[in-house]
Structure formats: C-alpha cells, structure tokens
C-alpha cells in the first residue's frame, strides 16, 4: 500500500497568539512554528503501517512557504520516504488546499491519504473531508484507531456519543485525532538521514488549480476579556457562591 | 430565502442542539429540517415540534443509518438548490459532511459559526479561540456549521409539515462495525446549564467519580480535560476544549484543571467559572469568577456535604 500524508506548518500549539493592532490577522512574525500536532499522529500512523509491513511507500506533501521544508524533514525523520513541497506564499483557503492535494493524489495514486483532523491555526477541520469529496473516496474522520482488514480499513472514530468503528474500502481518506497513537521523536541519526531523502519542490502554477479566495476576511478581533474574580477562603463560602448561582438559574 | 438544517440524532433521539441550530438558522430565513435515517419517527416528531420549523423533510433509508458523509452528501447535493443556506451543528456529523458537500458544490464552507451578522456575514473563532474572524461570503450559497452553545434554543410547541424525500438512490460506503457509547443519564454536555469538569489530577478512573458525584449533586453534566481522557479516567466524549466539546454553561466548575489554552478554548462561553486547584498561579484560578485554592480531595467531599446540608437538590 502507498500512503500520502498531508502535513501543515503552523504556529506552535503552545504559543498564545496575539491579534495585530490593525486587526488584519494574528501576529506570526518571530513566532515559533512547527508541524500541526494532528499531522504528527497521521505521520506516525503511516510509519507504523510501514513497519508492520502494511505499507511500502510513504510520501509527505505540504503546501506552504519555503520554510515548510522543516515540517517535511520532521516527517522524513520519523520514517517517511519522500517529500513534496508545493510552494505557496500567503494564506490559502481550505478548498484550494484540498484541490492541490487532489492534484497531488492524482499524480501519486496512493491507496490511502492520511491527514490531521484539523489545523490548529485556522481550526477549520475541512481538508480531509473536501479531499475525499473531490476524489470521490470514502472518508473516516477523527480516527483514534486504524486497522488493515482484508482489502480495506477498520477505523475507530471519536464522535459525539463516544466511539464508532466503521469498515471502509481502499482507496480512502482518513483524518487523525490525537488519541490515534504516540508520535515518535526522531533521534539525531534519523534527522541526518532525512536530509538525504528525496524532496521535490513544486510551484502551485504547475497544477493549474483555481486558488482564488471565496471568502473575505473583514477583520480578526481578540476575544472578549474575562475579568479575573476572587479567591474564596473556604468550602462554606464556595458553597454559598454556588447556591447563589443556582438560584439565579432557577429564576431564568 | 429558505434554510435547510441537517438534524443530528442517535438511537432515535434528536440531538439537544437542534433547537439551538434552528434558532440560529431562523435569523437567515424560513427553516426546513432534514431528518435522515431509518426508524426516525420520534426524531421527526421532535423536529416538527421546534418553533420556527416550516417543514421537516424525511429521508428514510437504511443506507442513511449512521449518517455517513458518503450517503448524506448526494442527498444534500440534491436538496441544496432549494436553499440559500445549508446548516448543521458543529458536531461530529456536521463536521464530517459539510466540508465534503462544500467540495462537491465547489463552495467554501464557513464552520464553527458563533455569531450571524447578516445573511452572508459570520463570526468564527480561530487559534483555539484566541482570535475571532469576521467573514463575508459572496458565494451563491452558504454552507455552515454552527456552534450550538453560542445560541439559545428555539421554543417548543410547533407542528411543522412533514414531507418525505426520495432517498432510494442513496448508498452508504462505510459499513458499521461497532459503537461504544458512554452509558449514563447525565445531561447533554454540549448544552448543559451546569458542567463540572475534572483534570488529570484526579489520578484514576475510580477517583474521577468524585467529579461525577459533585455533578450529580448539581444536576450537572461532566466534562474532562484531554489529559484526563488520555489517562483513561474519563471517556473521550467528555473532553472539553479545542478538540473536544465546546460548552457554554451558566456555571462551569473546574476541579484540578490547570487551564491550558486548548482547554480554555472549550469554555470561553461559560457565564460563571469556579476553579478548585492547589496552585494559586494556575491560569484557571486567575480567570475564574470564584476560586478556592487547596487540595481537591479535601475540598470536593466537604463541598458535597455542605451542599447536602444546605439542601441543594436539582
Ligand atoms: C493540539 C492539542 C489539542 C488539545 N486539545 C485539548 C482539549 O480539547 N481539551 C483539553 O482539556 N486539553 C487539550 N489539550 C491538552 C492541553 O494542552 C493540556 O495538556 C490539558 O488541558 C491539561 O489537562 P489538566 O488540566 O487535566 O492537567 P494539568 O495541566 O497537568 O493540570 C493539573 C492541575 O491540577 C492541579 N492539581 C494537582 N493536584 C491537585 C490537587 N490535589 N488538588 C487540586 N488541584 C490539583 C495542578 O495545580 C494543575 O493546575 C490539547 C493539546 C494539544 C497539543
Ligand atoms: N497547507 C497545507 N499543507 C498540507 N496539508 C494541509 C495544509 N492545510 C491543511 N492540511 C491538512 O489538512 C488537515 C486539516 O486541516 P484544516 O482543514 O485546515 O483544519 C491538516 O491537519 C493537514 O493534514
């Protein structure tokens, strides 16, 4: 089986971003960037399938600026075989990303495309589902377990009421949730070896995909501030505060 | 202008968020609700009772059980031309199907909407709620997912017209294998008025029951941090935060929770927050309306006893 994994370079999940004073977006200059956390789980799942003899080739694709090389190298260090960077400056909408990934999938013909469930910058949670739609493939989103069974997959999904397991045929699109696995930290020898692995840089223009934005972002605002409250001194004061809140509820 | 709302339901029960999605959708036009699946009579009746619903359109087919994206997408594609907006709750079914539908219709969806400013202007959070985007869409049709917790529910007592939709051509690709439901009769977490949340500091699934006891006393839903879920102390559908459920209760009581930004993303809409934590510097202690600093294993049992003594019962 051949697996394509899509990884995005995003503002590190531990950074608390600030909205720019002119409200044009969030401040991303001099901010730590890294691979979207969900995508690490997607890469780990692919590498584990390779180690289990279920997958023979893992291709990483990222769409973004030159620096997105870094996240591809991280994935190669984890055990993927080759990388593709589709160079793009500035913001792309998820539909444009999905169309570019569709074009890459048409070229690469993978049996499985793995993605993260959501990118922690735009928090969209779109691209996997869109790609599955464009390819007309089945999708299994929010995966916390993947098993190869016969010619297909059994995927456990995290849903509203708990978990559900579904069986889907290949080729398919699967998006990773955080409980799918424990992504490995690649050691230095793996990082060094990653630099020897093939990494192709492509331009968006080569794909002939319409990437014109459909939405206009009028402004980006900070969320409303919460007023810090007060420290209560004991259980009886806390209980009194709770009962006061409860009586307010009852009058609603 | 007419709006189609996709109803989410499970085990013959309409999702509690539907009345909130209908209320939000009513700001945009006349609301029809689509109920899809087999044996959905109770769901249909419940949907028809929501104030503001004009028609409930019912697509009966075993292929729609499980509400898979592959089965729902062609059905919605077929219905979409009748509507200016197609809307679902920002929950597992809506998040799964709306982007797939959007790609099929060559539209950009607007998801996780927390405010409707006009027919084509919406607010949505990004970066775990640390910024809010105001988005305008000039597309011919709008595909949205809406955060139920950001809207009040529509009233009950309607009797909307019920009409069937042809679902004979629908085919499910995914085959159902198994489901693991969290048992219990707790209130629905996403829409509960009171939520008690527990962190990894509870230390075990057995001790997490302390959080459940406090919740039981208050008639509250139970939430958990990702760390608590990952450790196996709480089921995954209790997770609150950026990647779990987004809640907006009138009262949130956080027990032994630090307040990581991914957790705070899930509770920004809470009206009042109470924190119980041994660390006075924990972010949640700093932002809570009331905080009690101390050991939760002493505080929570004493609090339950005190609420008992005060005769609190819900
Ligand atoms: C991409 C991504 C997505 C994430 N999504 C989510 C999400 O949706 N929801 C979520 O919750 N997290 C999420 N996380 C994880 C998040 O970053 C934190 O790790 C998590 O919320 C911490 O959980 P916690 O508060 O239980 O644990 P900790 O941060 O370890 O805090 C434990 C707290 O308990 C207190 N404590 C310890 N002992 C006691 C005691 N005896 N009495 C009283 N207080 C005590 C400590 O002072 C501390 O404040 C996500 C992380 C990533 C990277
Ligand atoms: N620019 C990108 N390059 C590569 N993969 C991406 C990109 N944007 C999104 N993805 C993939 O799509 C997933 C979901 O992203 P989103 O729909 O933006 O939340 C991510 O976890 C990635 O796997």
XYZ file of C-alpha atoms and ligand atoms in Angstrom:
642
model
C 0.000 0.000 0.000
C 1.167 3.528 -0.789
C 0.298 6.303 1.654
C 0.219 10.036 1.082
C 0.350 12.164 4.249
C -0.504 15.879 4.239
C 1.303 17.984 6.832
C 0.940 21.685 7.562
C 3.384 24.121 9.119
C 1.534 26.147 11.754
C 2.172 28.404 14.728
C 3.306 26.081 17.508
C 0.389 24.879 19.611
C 1.946 26.197 22.817
C 2.113 29.800 21.556
C -0.657 32.118 22.682
C -1.142 34.254 19.593
C -1.914 37.963 19.638
C -4.191 39.793 17.258
C -2.383 42.521 15.293
C -3.344 46.041 16.359
C -4.716 46.784 12.863
C -6.934 43.677 13.147
C -5.658 42.274 9.858
C -4.777 38.940 11.419
C -2.673 37.412 14.175
C 0.985 38.222 14.752
C 3.060 35.433 13.170
C 6.413 37.214 12.885
C 9.084 35.762 15.183
C 6.655 33.176 16.469
C 7.703 29.547 16.886
C 6.360 27.358 14.076
C 6.064 23.573 13.931
C 4.173 20.686 12.393
C 0.448 20.757 13.124
C 0.070 18.348 16.101
C -2.644 16.238 14.448
C -0.433 15.731 11.391
C 2.265 14.160 13.570
C -0.250 11.492 14.510
C -1.054 10.997 10.809
C 2.659 10.565 10.003
C 3.097 8.191 12.937
C 0.156 6.073 11.738
C 1.709 5.826 8.265
C 5.137 4.899 9.624
C 3.591 2.273 11.902
C 1.765 0.726 8.916
C 5.094 0.665 7.058
C 6.836 -1.022 9.981
C 4.031 -3.575 10.205
C 4.611 -4.457 6.553
C 1.263 -2.988 5.501
C 2.625 -0.012 3.571
C 5.652 0.161 1.316
C 5.913 3.839 0.486
C 5.054 6.985 2.441
C 5.025 10.296 0.586
C 4.710 13.547 2.527
C 3.135 16.617 0.977
C 2.993 20.098 2.421
C 1.661 23.287 0.907
C 3.232 26.440 2.230
C 6.256 28.723 2.173
C 9.861 27.514 1.681
C 10.207 27.060 5.442
C 7.578 24.311 5.324
C 10.576 22.206 4.298
C 11.169 21.863 8.027
C 7.950 20.007 8.734
C 8.542 17.736 5.747
C 12.011 16.954 7.137
C 10.438 16.167 10.514
C 8.126 13.664 8.809
C 11.011 12.158 6.810
C 12.983 11.809 10.042
C 10.040 9.941 11.562
C 10.338 7.398 8.763
C 8.542 8.663 5.647
C 10.323 8.051 2.342
C 9.988 11.146 0.207
C 8.577 14.642 0.328
C 6.831 17.137 -1.905
C 6.664 20.832 -1.092
C 4.090 22.790 -3.054
C 5.346 26.298 -2.594
C 2.737 28.898 -1.750
C 3.095 32.331 -0.206
C 0.314 33.759 1.911
C -2.945 32.289 3.040
C -4.757 29.610 1.093
C -8.326 28.601 1.741
C -9.002 25.019 2.680
C -10.823 24.383 -0.613
C -7.702 25.453 -2.536
C -5.538 23.219 -0.331
C -7.889 20.288 -0.957
C -7.756 20.886 -4.718
C -3.950 20.948 -4.684
C -3.880 17.737 -2.633
C -6.309 16.205 -5.124
C -3.895 17.081 -7.917
C -1.025 15.538 -5.949
C -3.100 12.404 -5.280
C -3.927 12.126 -8.997
C -0.189 12.089 -9.736
C 0.877 9.830 -6.883
C -2.075 7.413 -6.891
C -1.883 6.455 -3.212
C -4.155 3.814 -1.666
C -4.603 5.911 1.452
C -4.335 9.613 2.218
C -3.772 10.473 5.867
C -4.308 13.992 7.219
C -4.760 15.632 10.585
C -8.343 16.217 11.685
C -7.762 19.943 11.955
C -5.056 22.556 11.632
C -4.635 24.386 14.941
C -4.224 27.781 13.255
C -7.457 28.115 11.266
C -9.168 25.309 13.258
C -11.097 24.514 10.072
C -11.410 20.726 10.133
C -12.187 20.728 6.380
C -9.396 19.490 4.166
C -9.657 15.693 4.615
C -13.410 15.686 4.003
C -13.043 18.014 0.995
C -10.296 15.886 -0.499
C -12.390 12.738 -0.043
C -15.265 14.501 -1.804
C -13.079 15.668 -4.700
C -11.601 12.171 -5.117
C -14.978 10.502 -4.556
C -13.344 8.245 -1.978
C -14.749 7.133 1.357
C -13.647 9.098 4.402
C -13.062 8.195 8.037
C -12.604 11.341 10.070
C -11.435 11.859 13.699
C -9.661 8.475 13.781
C -8.416 7.102 17.080
C -7.681 3.641 15.671
C -6.774 2.252 12.227
C -6.583 -1.453 11.339
C -5.967 -3.002 7.946
C -8.583 -5.713 7.442
C -8.657 -7.561 4.128
C -8.586 -5.032 1.317
C -9.865 -2.200 3.445
C -9.611 -0.481 6.789
C -11.443 -0.620 10.073
C -11.315 2.821 11.590
C -12.454 3.809 15.067
C -13.767 7.364 15.105
C -14.260 9.716 18.050
C -17.814 11.014 17.810
C -20.426 12.901 19.821
C -21.634 9.923 21.843
C -18.311 8.096 22.278
C -16.641 5.976 19.623
C -17.786 4.198 16.494
C -15.905 1.720 14.337
C -16.560 1.573 10.595
C -15.158 -0.514 7.754
C -14.277 1.240 4.509
C -12.729 0.025 1.263
C -9.499 1.487 -0.138
C -8.609 3.902 -1.568
C -9.743 6.155 1.252
C -9.055 9.328 3.209
C -8.512 9.141 6.975
C -8.038 12.091 9.344
C -6.163 11.597 12.602
C -7.303 12.538 16.088
C -4.820 12.913 18.931
C -5.567 9.576 20.566
C -4.602 7.611 17.434
C -1.072 6.898 18.653
C 2.026 8.413 20.306
C 4.137 10.148 17.669
C 7.808 9.287 17.959
C 10.563 11.813 18.431
C 13.125 11.200 15.739
C 16.697 10.913 17.031
C 19.600 12.815 15.524
C 20.714 9.978 13.185
C 17.205 9.884 11.696
C 17.205 13.658 11.317
C 20.561 13.481 9.498
C 19.303 10.690 7.263
C 16.133 12.649 6.444
C 18.267 15.224 4.623
C 19.360 12.522 2.153
C 15.787 11.593 1.282
C 14.233 12.967 -1.931
C 12.313 16.220 -1.529
C 10.745 17.782 -4.598
C 9.724 21.428 -4.697
C 6.816 22.274 -6.966
C 5.062 25.529 -7.739
C 1.317 25.979 -7.473
C 1.196 27.111 -11.094
C 2.183 23.603 -12.266
C -1.114 22.220 -11.016
C -3.470 24.596 -12.812
C -5.777 24.778 -9.816
C -8.088 27.717 -9.083
C -6.939 29.065 -5.722
C -8.768 32.401 -5.740
C -10.281 33.013 -2.286
C -14.041 32.705 -1.921
C -14.331 34.340 1.474
C -13.359 37.810 2.530
C -11.867 38.179 5.978
C -13.095 41.540 7.102
C -11.174 41.609 10.326
C -9.681 39.498 13.079
C -10.524 40.558 16.621
C -9.357 39.488 20.047
C -11.904 37.501 22.065
C -13.727 39.292 24.879
C -11.537 39.552 28.000
C -12.638 37.735 31.132
C -12.434 39.639 34.369
C -10.456 37.675 36.919
C -12.557 37.092 40.006
C -11.872 36.494 43.608
C -10.346 33.872 45.824
C -12.791 32.421 48.328
C -11.411 31.262 51.622
C -13.248 28.084 52.389
C -15.779 25.460 51.435
C -18.737 27.224 53.049
C -18.045 30.402 51.097
C -17.719 28.347 47.908
C -20.985 26.507 48.613
C -22.693 29.871 49.195
C -21.372 31.147 45.852
C -22.690 28.027 44.112
C -26.143 28.235 45.696
C -26.348 31.913 44.729
C -25.623 30.955 41.106
C -28.179 28.155 41.264
C -30.943 30.431 42.493
C -30.183 32.770 39.568
C -30.616 29.826 37.193
C -33.950 28.929 38.705
C -35.300 32.402 38.051
C -34.374 32.218 34.342
C -34.764 32.790 1.447
C -35.037 29.299 2.848
C -32.591 27.443 5.033
C -32.032 23.708 5.407
C -30.879 22.358 8.780
C -29.499 18.831 8.965
C -30.740 17.126 12.138
C -28.237 15.120 14.128
C -29.741 12.185 16.018
C -28.688 8.985 17.731
C -30.660 5.956 18.944
C -33.947 7.528 17.908
C -33.373 10.753 19.848
C -32.987 14.153 18.240
C -29.815 15.917 19.354
C -30.453 18.549 22.018
C -28.501 21.062 19.950
C -31.036 21.014 17.094
C -33.372 23.566 18.719
C -30.391 25.930 19.038
C -29.329 25.446 15.418
C -32.920 26.122 14.318
C -32.981 29.326 16.387
C -29.742 30.475 14.735
C -30.951 29.448 11.267
C -34.218 31.351 11.758
C -32.132 34.556 11.647
C -31.438 33.676 7.989
C -34.811 32.608 6.610
C -37.621 30.051 6.750
C -36.240 26.852 8.238
C -36.689 23.312 6.942
C -35.146 20.414 8.846
C -33.815 17.293 7.135
C -34.146 14.067 9.111
C -32.272 11.162 7.536
C -32.184 7.508 8.547
C -34.390 4.533 9.216
C -36.961 4.370 12.026
C -36.809 8.101 12.631
C -40.457 8.745 13.521
C -39.681 10.044 17.019
C -36.882 12.229 15.673
C -39.238 13.639 13.037
C -41.916 14.443 15.605
C -39.367 16.130 17.860
C -38.020 18.198 14.955
C -41.530 19.236 13.892
C -42.202 20.497 17.427
C -39.409 23.078 17.330
C -40.737 26.616 16.901
C -39.784 28.202 13.605
C -39.572 24.996 11.569
C -41.673 25.173 8.396
C -41.155 21.659 7.020
C -39.481 18.524 8.238
C -38.184 16.642 5.220
C -37.688 12.969 5.957
C -35.300 10.748 4.006
C -35.954 7.167 5.094
C -33.326 4.649 4.153
C -31.233 2.070 5.981
C -28.288 3.383 3.946
C -28.561 6.633 5.924
C -28.193 4.943 9.308
C -25.004 6.183 10.913
C -25.394 9.425 8.925
C -22.228 8.786 6.937
C -20.819 11.592 4.831
C -20.784 9.411 1.707
C -24.533 8.761 1.992
C -25.600 12.232 3.143
C -23.592 14.223 0.602
C -25.506 13.246 -2.578
C -28.802 13.677 -0.705
C -27.851 17.203 0.396
C -26.441 17.996 -3.055
C -29.845 17.140 -4.454
C -31.707 19.334 -1.912
C -29.283 22.276 -1.805
C -30.662 24.143 -4.873
C -33.861 24.859 -2.888
C -31.940 26.735 -0.188
C -29.673 29.719 0.336
C -28.061 28.117 3.387
C -27.391 24.520 4.355
C -26.578 24.271 8.041
C -25.520 21.628 10.536
C -24.370 21.696 14.142
C -20.595 21.891 14.581
C -20.642 18.336 15.918
C -19.421 15.023 14.553
C -21.982 14.572 11.754
C -21.951 18.192 10.563
C -18.170 18.475 10.712
C -17.908 15.268 8.713
C -20.388 16.046 5.957
C -20.457 19.840 5.394
C -16.866 20.149 4.048
C -17.379 17.145 1.759
C -20.605 18.671 0.458
C -18.838 22.023 0.045
C -16.124 20.498 -2.131
C -18.771 18.780 -4.265
C -20.582 22.098 -4.766
C -17.296 23.983 -5.213
C -18.061 26.269 -2.265
C -16.032 27.379 0.753
C -17.940 26.489 3.927
C -17.939 28.707 6.999
C -17.689 26.483 10.049
C -17.941 26.806 13.834
C -20.024 29.952 13.447
C -20.563 31.721 16.786
C -22.412 34.811 15.533
C -24.550 35.591 12.499
C -24.103 39.240 11.493
C -26.153 39.040 8.303
C -27.153 36.618 5.544
C -23.531 36.315 4.406
C -21.512 37.674 7.358
C -20.387 35.428 10.161
C -18.003 35.263 13.080
C -15.872 32.202 13.745
C -13.045 31.556 16.212
C -9.525 30.589 15.107
C -6.358 29.686 17.044
C -8.264 27.873 19.794
C -10.489 30.895 20.286
C -7.627 33.342 20.750
C -8.894 35.314 17.785
C -12.275 35.797 16.127
C -12.585 36.107 12.349
C -15.340 38.161 10.740
C -16.002 36.548 7.376
C -18.051 37.687 4.375
C -19.045 35.174 1.751
C -20.135 36.352 -1.679
C -20.889 32.860 -2.874
C -24.287 31.933 -4.300
C -24.984 29.549 -1.406
C -23.698 29.269 2.153
C -22.732 26.044 3.864
C -22.341 26.476 7.598
C -21.700 24.583 10.771
C -22.870 26.404 13.865
C -21.762 26.101 17.462
C -24.941 25.159 19.291
C -23.646 26.506 22.598
C -23.445 30.034 21.172
C -27.206 30.236 20.607
C -30.286 29.903 22.812
C -32.722 27.113 21.925
C -35.916 27.813 19.976
C -39.160 27.203 21.859
C -41.230 24.026 21.560
C -44.870 23.550 20.622
C -44.848 23.739 16.835
C -46.357 21.237 14.409
C -44.388 21.662 11.223
C -45.440 19.970 7.990
C -43.796 16.612 7.435
C -42.914 15.529 3.921
C -40.907 12.605 2.587
C -37.792 12.980 0.444
C -36.785 10.322 -2.046
C -33.721 8.522 -0.743
C -33.900 5.437 -2.942
C -30.617 6.115 -4.712
C -28.575 6.690 -1.563
C -25.737 4.228 -0.916
C -23.578 4.009 2.204
C -19.986 3.050 1.523
C -18.912 2.668 5.143
C -20.074 -0.460 6.922
C -20.914 -0.236 10.624
C -18.735 -2.466 12.820
C -19.247 -1.379 16.429
C -20.184 1.518 18.695
C -19.016 2.338 22.195
C -21.481 4.622 23.911
C -20.839 6.241 27.246
C -23.648 4.941 29.442
C -25.469 7.087 31.961
C -28.297 9.569 32.202
C -26.215 12.706 32.601
C -27.406 15.892 30.898
C -26.075 16.562 27.382
C -22.619 18.101 27.844
C -22.755 20.491 24.875
C -25.963 22.158 26.030
C -25.926 21.651 29.832
C -26.621 24.599 32.156
C -24.068 23.394 34.672
C -20.897 21.431 33.953
C -18.376 20.019 36.422
C -15.037 19.299 34.754
C -12.197 17.176 36.089
C -8.495 17.105 35.262
C -5.732 14.543 35.253
C -5.001 15.397 38.889
C -7.939 13.168 39.892
C -5.407 10.384 39.484
C -7.582 7.417 38.480
C -10.928 6.496 36.966
C -12.140 5.494 40.453
C -11.256 8.857 41.931
C -12.714 10.669 38.923
C -16.065 9.520 40.379
C -15.640 12.394 42.838
C -16.236 14.804 39.954
C -19.257 12.772 38.893
C -20.647 12.879 42.452
C -20.401 16.647 42.582
C -22.033 16.831 39.150
C -24.797 14.501 40.319
C -25.491 16.738 43.301
C -25.893 19.749 40.993
C -27.709 18.014 38.133
C -24.697 18.894 36.018
C -23.012 17.301 33.010
C -19.464 16.010 33.430
C -16.519 17.312 31.431
C -12.848 16.361 31.395
C -9.515 17.610 30.130
C -7.705 15.857 27.352
C -5.067 14.769 29.848
C -7.759 13.069 31.955
C -9.235 11.346 28.888
C -5.820 10.259 27.584
C -5.064 8.770 31.002
C -8.262 6.723 30.778
C -10.025 8.441 33.701
C -12.921 9.699 31.575
C -14.481 8.706 28.214
C -13.489 10.667 25.104
C -16.929 12.230 24.657
C -16.444 14.112 27.927
C -13.432 16.012 26.619
C -13.927 19.758 26.640
C -11.728 22.059 24.577
C -10.321 22.951 21.190
C -10.564 19.346 20.046
C -13.366 18.192 22.294
C -16.758 19.678 23.027
C -17.343 23.396 23.189
C -19.585 24.284 26.096
C -21.279 27.446 27.294
C -22.959 26.574 30.582
C -24.231 29.164 33.043
C -21.831 27.631 35.558
C -18.596 25.698 34.991
C -16.818 24.161 37.973
C -13.249 23.137 37.111
C -11.773 20.609 39.519
C -7.987 20.187 39.382
C -7.689 21.672 35.903
C -4.740 23.912 35.023
C -6.424 25.855 32.226
C -4.248 25.121 29.192
C -5.258 27.300 26.251
C -6.671 24.268 24.408
C -8.979 23.606 27.361
C -9.961 27.261 27.743
C -10.990 27.196 24.061
C -13.887 24.986 25.100
C -15.201 27.080 27.988
C -14.972 30.651 26.743
C -18.738 30.843 26.577
C -19.250 29.839 30.230
C -21.048 32.604 32.131
C -19.503 31.881 35.532
C -16.422 29.822 36.244
C -15.421 28.311 39.567
C -11.962 26.770 39.984
C -10.749 24.348 42.631
C -6.982 23.990 42.388
C -3.974 23.629 44.705
C -1.948 26.061 42.597
C -2.866 29.753 43.047
C -0.936 30.515 39.844
C -2.916 28.117 37.623
C -4.412 30.031 34.660
C -7.907 28.816 35.529
C -7.593 30.132 39.085
C -6.616 33.517 37.673
C -9.575 33.762 35.345
C -12.261 32.121 37.454
C -15.055 34.201 38.980
C -14.523 32.300 42.224
C -11.512 30.181 43.066
C -10.769 28.038 46.082
C -7.111 27.150 46.459
C -6.454 23.807 48.107
C -6.468 20.044 47.764
C -9.432 18.868 45.723
C -9.548 15.561 47.629
C -10.393 17.524 50.785
C -12.461 20.271 49.186
C -14.801 18.284 46.929
C -16.132 15.836 49.576
C -16.577 18.741 52.015
C -18.338 20.753 49.324
C -20.723 17.899 48.534
C -21.502 17.581 52.264
C -22.045 21.339 52.576
C -24.378 21.427 49.556
C -26.208 18.490 51.137
C -26.512 20.401 54.409
C -27.865 23.445 52.559
C -30.487 21.200 50.988
C -29.336 21.774 47.413
C -31.177 19.446 45.089
C -31.579 19.618 41.334
C -3.395 20.061 19.610
C -3.815 19.948 21.028
C -5.165 19.914 21.329
C -5.588 19.810 22.652
N -6.920 19.782 22.897
C -7.340 19.768 24.184
C -8.734 19.805 24.508
O -9.601 19.801 23.639
N -9.091 19.810 25.814
C -8.172 19.790 26.836
O -8.571 19.804 28.001
N -6.865 19.732 26.547
C -6.419 19.714 25.259
N -5.087 19.642 25.008
C -4.162 19.399 26.135
C -3.830 20.656 26.921
O -2.757 21.311 26.299
C -3.432 20.293 28.376
O -2.377 19.367 28.336
C -4.561 19.717 29.226
O -5.721 20.506 29.112
C -4.122 19.647 30.677
O -5.071 18.947 31.434
P -5.152 19.080 33.029
O -5.542 20.461 33.404
O -6.008 17.946 33.475
O -3.682 18.725 33.506
P -2.504 19.649 34.048
O -2.197 20.717 33.099
O -1.425 18.696 34.417
O -3.091 20.341 35.337
C -3.395 19.683 36.516
C -3.842 20.738 37.506
O -4.298 20.104 38.680
C -3.832 20.814 39.824
N -3.758 19.846 40.929
C -2.911 18.792 41.078
N -3.202 18.129 42.195
C -4.243 18.760 42.785
C -4.991 18.535 43.989
N -4.737 17.501 44.790
N -5.993 19.388 44.272
C -6.274 20.431 43.462
N -5.590 20.692 42.321
C -4.601 19.854 41.985
C -2.497 21.368 39.400
O -2.196 22.517 40.162
C -2.746 21.701 37.920
O -3.213 23.023 37.782
C -4.644 19.736 23.688
C -3.285 19.779 23.381
C -2.870 19.875 22.082
C -1.412 19.909 21.775
N -1.205 23.856 3.696
C -1.352 22.533 3.943
N -0.428 21.647 3.502
C -0.556 20.326 3.742
N -1.579 19.793 4.423
C -2.524 20.626 4.879
C -2.465 22.032 4.670
N -3.561 22.594 5.256
C -4.251 21.575 5.826
N -3.635 20.393 5.602
C -4.051 19.055 6.071
O -5.428 19.068 6.338
C -5.681 18.836 7.714
C -6.895 19.604 8.185
O -6.677 20.988 8.060
P -7.830 22.089 8.178
O -8.965 21.602 7.351
O -7.210 23.339 7.659
O -8.174 22.182 9.630
C -4.370 19.190 8.407
O -4.244 18.517 9.631
C -3.350 18.715 7.372
O -3.170 17.312 7.431
